[in-house]
Each structure stands twice: as structure tokens, then as C-alpha cells.
mmCIF file of C-alpha atoms in Angstrom:
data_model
loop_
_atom_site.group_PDB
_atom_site.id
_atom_site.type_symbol
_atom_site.label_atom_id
_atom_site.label_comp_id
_atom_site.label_asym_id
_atom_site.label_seq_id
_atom_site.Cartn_x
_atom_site.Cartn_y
_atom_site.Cartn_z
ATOM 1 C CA UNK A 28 0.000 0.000 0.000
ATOM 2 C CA UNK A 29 1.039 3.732 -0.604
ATOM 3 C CA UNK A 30 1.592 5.877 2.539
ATOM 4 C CA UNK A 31 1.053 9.307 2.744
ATOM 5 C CA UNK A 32 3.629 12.103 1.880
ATOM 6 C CA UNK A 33 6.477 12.956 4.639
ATOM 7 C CA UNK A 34 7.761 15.978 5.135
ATOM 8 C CA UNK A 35 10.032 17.318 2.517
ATOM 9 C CA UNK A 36 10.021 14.028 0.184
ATOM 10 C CA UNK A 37 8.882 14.321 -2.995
ATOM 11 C CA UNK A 38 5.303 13.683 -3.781
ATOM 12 C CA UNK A 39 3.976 11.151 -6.369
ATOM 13 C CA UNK A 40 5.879 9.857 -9.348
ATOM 14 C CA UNK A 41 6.496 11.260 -12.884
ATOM 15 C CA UNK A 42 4.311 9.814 -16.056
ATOM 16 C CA UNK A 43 5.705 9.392 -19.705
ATOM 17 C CA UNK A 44 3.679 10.096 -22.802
ATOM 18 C CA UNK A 45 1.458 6.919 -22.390
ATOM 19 C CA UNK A 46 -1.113 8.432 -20.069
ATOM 20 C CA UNK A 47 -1.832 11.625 -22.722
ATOM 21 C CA UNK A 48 -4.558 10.096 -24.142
ATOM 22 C CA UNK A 49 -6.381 8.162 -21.213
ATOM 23 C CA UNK A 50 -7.062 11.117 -18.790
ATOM 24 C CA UNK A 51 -10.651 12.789 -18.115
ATOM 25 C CA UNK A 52 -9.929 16.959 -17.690
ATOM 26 C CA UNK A 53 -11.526 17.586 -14.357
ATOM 27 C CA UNK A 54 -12.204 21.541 -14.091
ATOM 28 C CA UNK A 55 -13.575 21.285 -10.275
ATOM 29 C CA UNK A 56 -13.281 19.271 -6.960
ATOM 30 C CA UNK A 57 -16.596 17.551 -7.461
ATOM 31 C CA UNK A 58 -15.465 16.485 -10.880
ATOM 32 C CA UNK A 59 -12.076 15.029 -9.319
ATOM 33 C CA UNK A 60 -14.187 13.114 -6.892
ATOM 34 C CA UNK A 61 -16.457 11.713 -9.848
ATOM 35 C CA UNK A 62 -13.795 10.564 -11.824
ATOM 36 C CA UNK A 63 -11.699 8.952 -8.748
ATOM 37 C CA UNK A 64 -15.041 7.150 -7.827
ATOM 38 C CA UNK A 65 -15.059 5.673 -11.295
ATOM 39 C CA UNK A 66 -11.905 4.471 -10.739
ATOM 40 C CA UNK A 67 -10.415 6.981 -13.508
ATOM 41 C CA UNK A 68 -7.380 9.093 -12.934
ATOM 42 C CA UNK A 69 -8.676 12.785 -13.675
ATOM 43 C CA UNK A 70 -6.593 15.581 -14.798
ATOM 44 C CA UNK A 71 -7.079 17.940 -12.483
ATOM 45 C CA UNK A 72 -7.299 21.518 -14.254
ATOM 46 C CA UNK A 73 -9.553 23.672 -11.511
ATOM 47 C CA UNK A 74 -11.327 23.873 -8.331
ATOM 48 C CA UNK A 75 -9.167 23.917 -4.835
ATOM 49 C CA UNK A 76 -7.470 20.770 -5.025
ATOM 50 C CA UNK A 77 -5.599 21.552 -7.940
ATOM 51 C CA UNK A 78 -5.123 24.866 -6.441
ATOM 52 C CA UNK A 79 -3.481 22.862 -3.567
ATOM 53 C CA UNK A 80 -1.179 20.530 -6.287
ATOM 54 C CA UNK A 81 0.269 23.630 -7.560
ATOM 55 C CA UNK A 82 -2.376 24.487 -10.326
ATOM 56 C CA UNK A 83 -0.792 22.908 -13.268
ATOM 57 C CA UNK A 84 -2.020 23.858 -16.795
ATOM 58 C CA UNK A 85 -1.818 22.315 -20.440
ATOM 59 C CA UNK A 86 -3.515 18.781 -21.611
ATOM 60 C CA UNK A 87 -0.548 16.964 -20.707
ATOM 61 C CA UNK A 88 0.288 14.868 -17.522
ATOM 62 C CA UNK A 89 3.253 14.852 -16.086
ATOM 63 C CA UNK A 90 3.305 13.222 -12.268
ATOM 64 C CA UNK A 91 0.688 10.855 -10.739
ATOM 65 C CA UNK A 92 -0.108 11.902 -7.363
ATOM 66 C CA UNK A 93 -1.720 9.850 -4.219
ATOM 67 C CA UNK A 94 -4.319 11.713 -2.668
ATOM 68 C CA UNK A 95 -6.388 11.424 0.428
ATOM 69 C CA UNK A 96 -10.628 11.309 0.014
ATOM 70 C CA UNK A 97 -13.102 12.481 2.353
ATOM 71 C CA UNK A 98 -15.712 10.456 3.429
ATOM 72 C CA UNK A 99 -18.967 11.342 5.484
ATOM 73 C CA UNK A 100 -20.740 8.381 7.073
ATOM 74 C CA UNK A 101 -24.326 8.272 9.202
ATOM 75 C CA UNK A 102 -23.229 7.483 12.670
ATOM 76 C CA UNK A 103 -26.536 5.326 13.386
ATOM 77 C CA UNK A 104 -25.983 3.323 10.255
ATOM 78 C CA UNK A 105 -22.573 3.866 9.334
ATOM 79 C CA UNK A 106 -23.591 4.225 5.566
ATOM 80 C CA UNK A 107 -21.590 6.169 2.987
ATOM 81 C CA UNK A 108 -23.029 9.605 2.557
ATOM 82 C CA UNK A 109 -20.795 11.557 0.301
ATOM 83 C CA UNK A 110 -17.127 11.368 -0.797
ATOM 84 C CA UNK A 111 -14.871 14.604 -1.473
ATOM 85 C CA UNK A 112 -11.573 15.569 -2.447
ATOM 86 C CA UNK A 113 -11.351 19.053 -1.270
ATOM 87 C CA UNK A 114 -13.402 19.907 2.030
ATOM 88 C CA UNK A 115 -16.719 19.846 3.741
ATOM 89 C CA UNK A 116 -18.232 23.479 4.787
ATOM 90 C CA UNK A 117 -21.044 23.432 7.623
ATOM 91 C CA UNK A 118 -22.910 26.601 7.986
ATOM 92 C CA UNK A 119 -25.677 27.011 10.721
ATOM 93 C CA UNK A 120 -27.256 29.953 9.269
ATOM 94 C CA UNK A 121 -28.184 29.280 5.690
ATOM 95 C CA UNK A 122 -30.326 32.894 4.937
ATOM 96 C CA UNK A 123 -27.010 34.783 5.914
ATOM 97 C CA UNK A 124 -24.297 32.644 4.230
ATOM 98 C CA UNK A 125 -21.021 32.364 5.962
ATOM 99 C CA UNK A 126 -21.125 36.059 7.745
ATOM 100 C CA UNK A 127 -23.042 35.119 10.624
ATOM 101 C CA UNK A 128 -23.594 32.017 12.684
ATOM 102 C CA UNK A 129 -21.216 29.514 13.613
ATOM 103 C CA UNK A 130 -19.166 27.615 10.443
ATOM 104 C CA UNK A 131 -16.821 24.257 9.934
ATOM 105 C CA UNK A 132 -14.742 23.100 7.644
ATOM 106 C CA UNK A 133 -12.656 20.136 7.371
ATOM 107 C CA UNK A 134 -10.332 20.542 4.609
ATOM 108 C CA UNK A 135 -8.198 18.106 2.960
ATOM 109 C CA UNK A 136 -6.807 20.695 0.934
ATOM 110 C CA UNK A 137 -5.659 24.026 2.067
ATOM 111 C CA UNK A 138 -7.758 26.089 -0.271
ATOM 112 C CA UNK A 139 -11.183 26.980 0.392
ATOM 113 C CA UNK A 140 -12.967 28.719 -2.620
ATOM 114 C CA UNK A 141 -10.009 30.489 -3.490
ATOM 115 C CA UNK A 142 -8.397 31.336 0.032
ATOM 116 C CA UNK A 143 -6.243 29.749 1.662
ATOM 117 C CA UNK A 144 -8.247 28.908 4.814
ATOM 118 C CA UNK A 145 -6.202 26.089 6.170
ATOM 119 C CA UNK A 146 -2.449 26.443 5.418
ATOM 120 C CA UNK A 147 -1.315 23.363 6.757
ATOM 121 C CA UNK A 148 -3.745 20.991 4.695
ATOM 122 C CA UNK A 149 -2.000 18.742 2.639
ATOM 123 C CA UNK A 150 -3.542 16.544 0.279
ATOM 124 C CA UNK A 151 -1.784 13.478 1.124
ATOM 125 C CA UNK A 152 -0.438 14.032 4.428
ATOM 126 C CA UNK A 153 -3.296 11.458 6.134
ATOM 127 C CA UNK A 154 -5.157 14.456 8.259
ATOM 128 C CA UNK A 155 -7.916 16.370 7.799
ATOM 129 C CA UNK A 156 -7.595 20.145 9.143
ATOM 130 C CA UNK A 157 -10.359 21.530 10.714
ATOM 131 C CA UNK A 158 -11.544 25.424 11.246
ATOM 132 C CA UNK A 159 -14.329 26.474 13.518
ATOM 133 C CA UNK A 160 -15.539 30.154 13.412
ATOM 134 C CA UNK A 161 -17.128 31.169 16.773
ATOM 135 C CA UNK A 162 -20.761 32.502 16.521
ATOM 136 C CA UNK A 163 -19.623 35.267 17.976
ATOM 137 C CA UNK A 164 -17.303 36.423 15.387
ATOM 138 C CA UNK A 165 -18.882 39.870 13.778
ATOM 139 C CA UNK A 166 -19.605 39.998 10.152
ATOM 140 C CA UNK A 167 -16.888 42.795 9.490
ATOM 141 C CA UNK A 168 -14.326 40.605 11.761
ATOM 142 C CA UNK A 169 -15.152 37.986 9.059
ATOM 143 C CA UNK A 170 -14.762 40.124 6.339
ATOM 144 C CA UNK A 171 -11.474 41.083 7.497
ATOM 145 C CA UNK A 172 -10.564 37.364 7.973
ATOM 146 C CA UNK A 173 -11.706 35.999 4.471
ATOM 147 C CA UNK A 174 -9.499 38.974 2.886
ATOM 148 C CA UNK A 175 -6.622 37.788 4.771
ATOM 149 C CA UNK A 176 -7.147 34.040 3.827
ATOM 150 C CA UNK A 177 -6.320 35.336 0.751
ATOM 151 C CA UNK A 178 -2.590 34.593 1.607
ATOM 152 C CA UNK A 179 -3.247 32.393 4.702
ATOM 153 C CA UNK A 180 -2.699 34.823 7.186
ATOM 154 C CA UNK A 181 -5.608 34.869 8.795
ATOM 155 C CA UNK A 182 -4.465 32.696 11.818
ATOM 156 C CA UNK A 183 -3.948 32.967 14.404
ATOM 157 C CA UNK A 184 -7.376 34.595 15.924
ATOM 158 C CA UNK A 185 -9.084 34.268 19.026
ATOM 159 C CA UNK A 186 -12.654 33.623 16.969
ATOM 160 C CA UNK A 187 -11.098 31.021 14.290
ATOM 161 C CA UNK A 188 -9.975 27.556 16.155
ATOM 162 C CA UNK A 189 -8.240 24.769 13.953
ATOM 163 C CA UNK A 190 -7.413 20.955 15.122
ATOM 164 C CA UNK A 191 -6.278 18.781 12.808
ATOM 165 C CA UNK A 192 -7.227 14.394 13.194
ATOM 166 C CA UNK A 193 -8.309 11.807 11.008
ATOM 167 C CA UNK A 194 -12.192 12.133 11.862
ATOM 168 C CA UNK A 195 -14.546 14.796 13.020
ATOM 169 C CA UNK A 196 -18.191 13.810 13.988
ATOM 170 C CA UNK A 197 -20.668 16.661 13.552
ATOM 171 C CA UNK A 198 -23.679 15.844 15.544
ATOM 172 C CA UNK A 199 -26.021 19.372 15.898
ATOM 173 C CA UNK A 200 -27.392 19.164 12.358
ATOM 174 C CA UNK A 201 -30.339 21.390 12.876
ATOM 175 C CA UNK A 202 -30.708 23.787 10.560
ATOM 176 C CA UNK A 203 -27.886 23.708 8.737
ATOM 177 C CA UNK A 204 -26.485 23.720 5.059
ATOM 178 C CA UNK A 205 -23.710 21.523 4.158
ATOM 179 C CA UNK A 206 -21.191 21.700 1.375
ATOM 180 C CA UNK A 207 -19.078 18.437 -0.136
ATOM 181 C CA UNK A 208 -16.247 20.267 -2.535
ATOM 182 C CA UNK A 209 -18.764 23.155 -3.068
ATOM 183 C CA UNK A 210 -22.128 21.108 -3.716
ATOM 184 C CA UNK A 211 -25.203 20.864 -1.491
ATOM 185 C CA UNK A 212 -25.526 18.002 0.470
ATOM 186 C CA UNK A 213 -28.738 16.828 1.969
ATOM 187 C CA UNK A 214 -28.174 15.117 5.785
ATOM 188 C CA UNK A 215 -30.744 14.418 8.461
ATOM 189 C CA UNK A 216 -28.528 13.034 11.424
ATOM 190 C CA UNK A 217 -25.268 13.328 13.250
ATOM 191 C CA UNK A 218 -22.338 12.407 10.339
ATOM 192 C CA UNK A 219 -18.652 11.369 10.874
ATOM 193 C CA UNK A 220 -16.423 13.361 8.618
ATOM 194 C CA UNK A 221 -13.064 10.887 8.537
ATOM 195 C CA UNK A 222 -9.542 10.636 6.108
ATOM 196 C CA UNK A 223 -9.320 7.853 3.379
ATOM 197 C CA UNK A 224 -6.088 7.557 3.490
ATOM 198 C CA UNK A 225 -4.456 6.915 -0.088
ATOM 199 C CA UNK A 226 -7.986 6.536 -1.568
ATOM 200 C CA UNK A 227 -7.367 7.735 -5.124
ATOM 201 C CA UNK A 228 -4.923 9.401 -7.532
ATOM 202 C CA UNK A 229 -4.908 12.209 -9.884
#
């Protein structure tokens, strides 16, 4: 089996010519997830992830990368809800989107639309990374924050908390509006948010 990525060794291994023609263009993170479901090695060309990989361009591939998956399971049944590739967003206030009310999200990748919410996510480093913005964090506060995600500096700050482990349970599910690599998902009970280690590769 593959292991994750260690600090400062190189990640993945380079491909030769004979992969040009066999790879599906992936353009977001839910895309990447499709294809790696399918058991197809996507070439990642947008959303976060390949944000996170460096954001290579052109129609050629030139390394094969391990990556970790995301996977939400019911905690009464234990059944597969969703897999991702990127991160899972929980917001408790749906009307007022992410500037009020408390927010989550587990990253596997350090790029949240865009920003880099959680510098220390790596792809393939076996952990999910976690952020929690306190209710009480004001709307400008959060303003202020998302404009210094930009460049990940952000953090530290007394409203945002990160931990970092290989599963987060989210059990208050009232009321809120849940994001798997930017798409709606549906849940009615407490969910386990865990790493699939090695689970796929782009």
C-alpha cells in the first residue's frame, strides 16, 4: 500500500507520454471526486485541489499523485453519505451565508474557494484540518478574515480555532447547510467526517 507524503520528500511519481490520451480533464473538486469514484485518474485543471497541487495547466500529464478522500458516514448506520476531495463546509445559518452564525470546515486541501483557509492541509499528508468560526465572530471581523485568507494569514485569531485528526463527527445538524467540494448536500442526522487515506490518484 502507498503511505502518505512525509515531510520534505517528494510527492507522487512522474508519467511518460502513455497516459496523454487516457485522462478525463476535471475543471472542479466535485469532478475530481467523480472521476476517482469511477476508478479513472482525472486531470485535475480547476477547483481547490488543484489549487493545492500547484495548479498545473496544459492537456498533458506529467506526475501521478496519491491523494487522500473524504468520506462522510451516518453514525446510526454507518452508511456512505458523500465522498470529497477538497473539504466539507457546515454553515448554521443558511439565509445569511457564511457572515453570521457559527461555520466548519474540514479541509483536505488548504484552499477553500479560493483562500487559503487552512495552510497546513495537505492533500496526502493522512489528516484532515479543521476550522471552527465562533458565533460570535462579527460579520466585518469575518470580512477582514476571508481577505486575509487570501494569503493564509488569517491565523492565528481568538474567533477562528483549527485541530487537525483523522475524523470529526458533527452531531447538531439542525438547521444547517452543508457543502461536499462546493455542492449541497442533503443530511438528516449526526455524520462522521473521517480521512481515506491513499484513496485515489490524480
Amino acid at each position: 500500500p502507498m503511505m502518505p507524503i512525509q515531510p520534505n520528500s517528494e510527492w507522487g511519481s512522474a508519467v511518460g507520454p502513455s497516459v496523454d490520451g487516457l485522462a478525463v480533464r476535471a475543471m472542479s473538486d466535485h469532478a475530481v471526486a467523480e472521476a476517482v469514484a469511477r476508478g479513472v485518474e482525472p486531470l485535475v485543471r480547476g477547483g481547490d485541489l488543484h489549487q493545492a497541487i500547484g495548479a498545473p495547466t496544459g492537456d498533458i500529464a506529467t506526475r501521478r499523485l496519491p491523494i487522500d478522500l473524504i468520506e462522510l458516514e451516518a453514525l446510526d448506520d454507518g452508511s456512505v453519505l458523500a465522498t470529497g476531495v477538497a473539504h466539507v463546509v457546515v454553515r448554521r445559518s443558511r439565509a445569511r451565508g457564511w457572515l453570521r452564525g457559527p461555520v466548519t470546515m474540514i479541509a483536505n486541501a488548504e484552499f477553500i474557494r479560493g483562500r487559503q483557509a487552512l495552510p497546513r492541509a495537505h492533500p496526502n499528508d493522512g489528516i484532515l484540518d479543521r476550522l471552527d468560526v465562533d458565533v460570535a465572530m462579527t460579520a466585518r471581523q469575518r470580512v477582514a478574515a476571508m481577505r486575509r485568507a487570501r494569503l493564509g494569514d488569517h491565523l492565528p485569531h481568538p474567533s477562528l480555532v483549527v485541530a487537525r485528526g483523522t475524523s470529526f463527527v458533527i452531531e447538531d445538524v439542525d438547521n444547517v447547510h452543508i457543502e461536499v467540494d462546493g455542492r449541497p448536500l442533503a443530511i438528516d442526522g449526526a455524520f462522521r467526517v473521517s480521512v481515506c487515506v491513499d484513496g485515489g490518484t490524480v
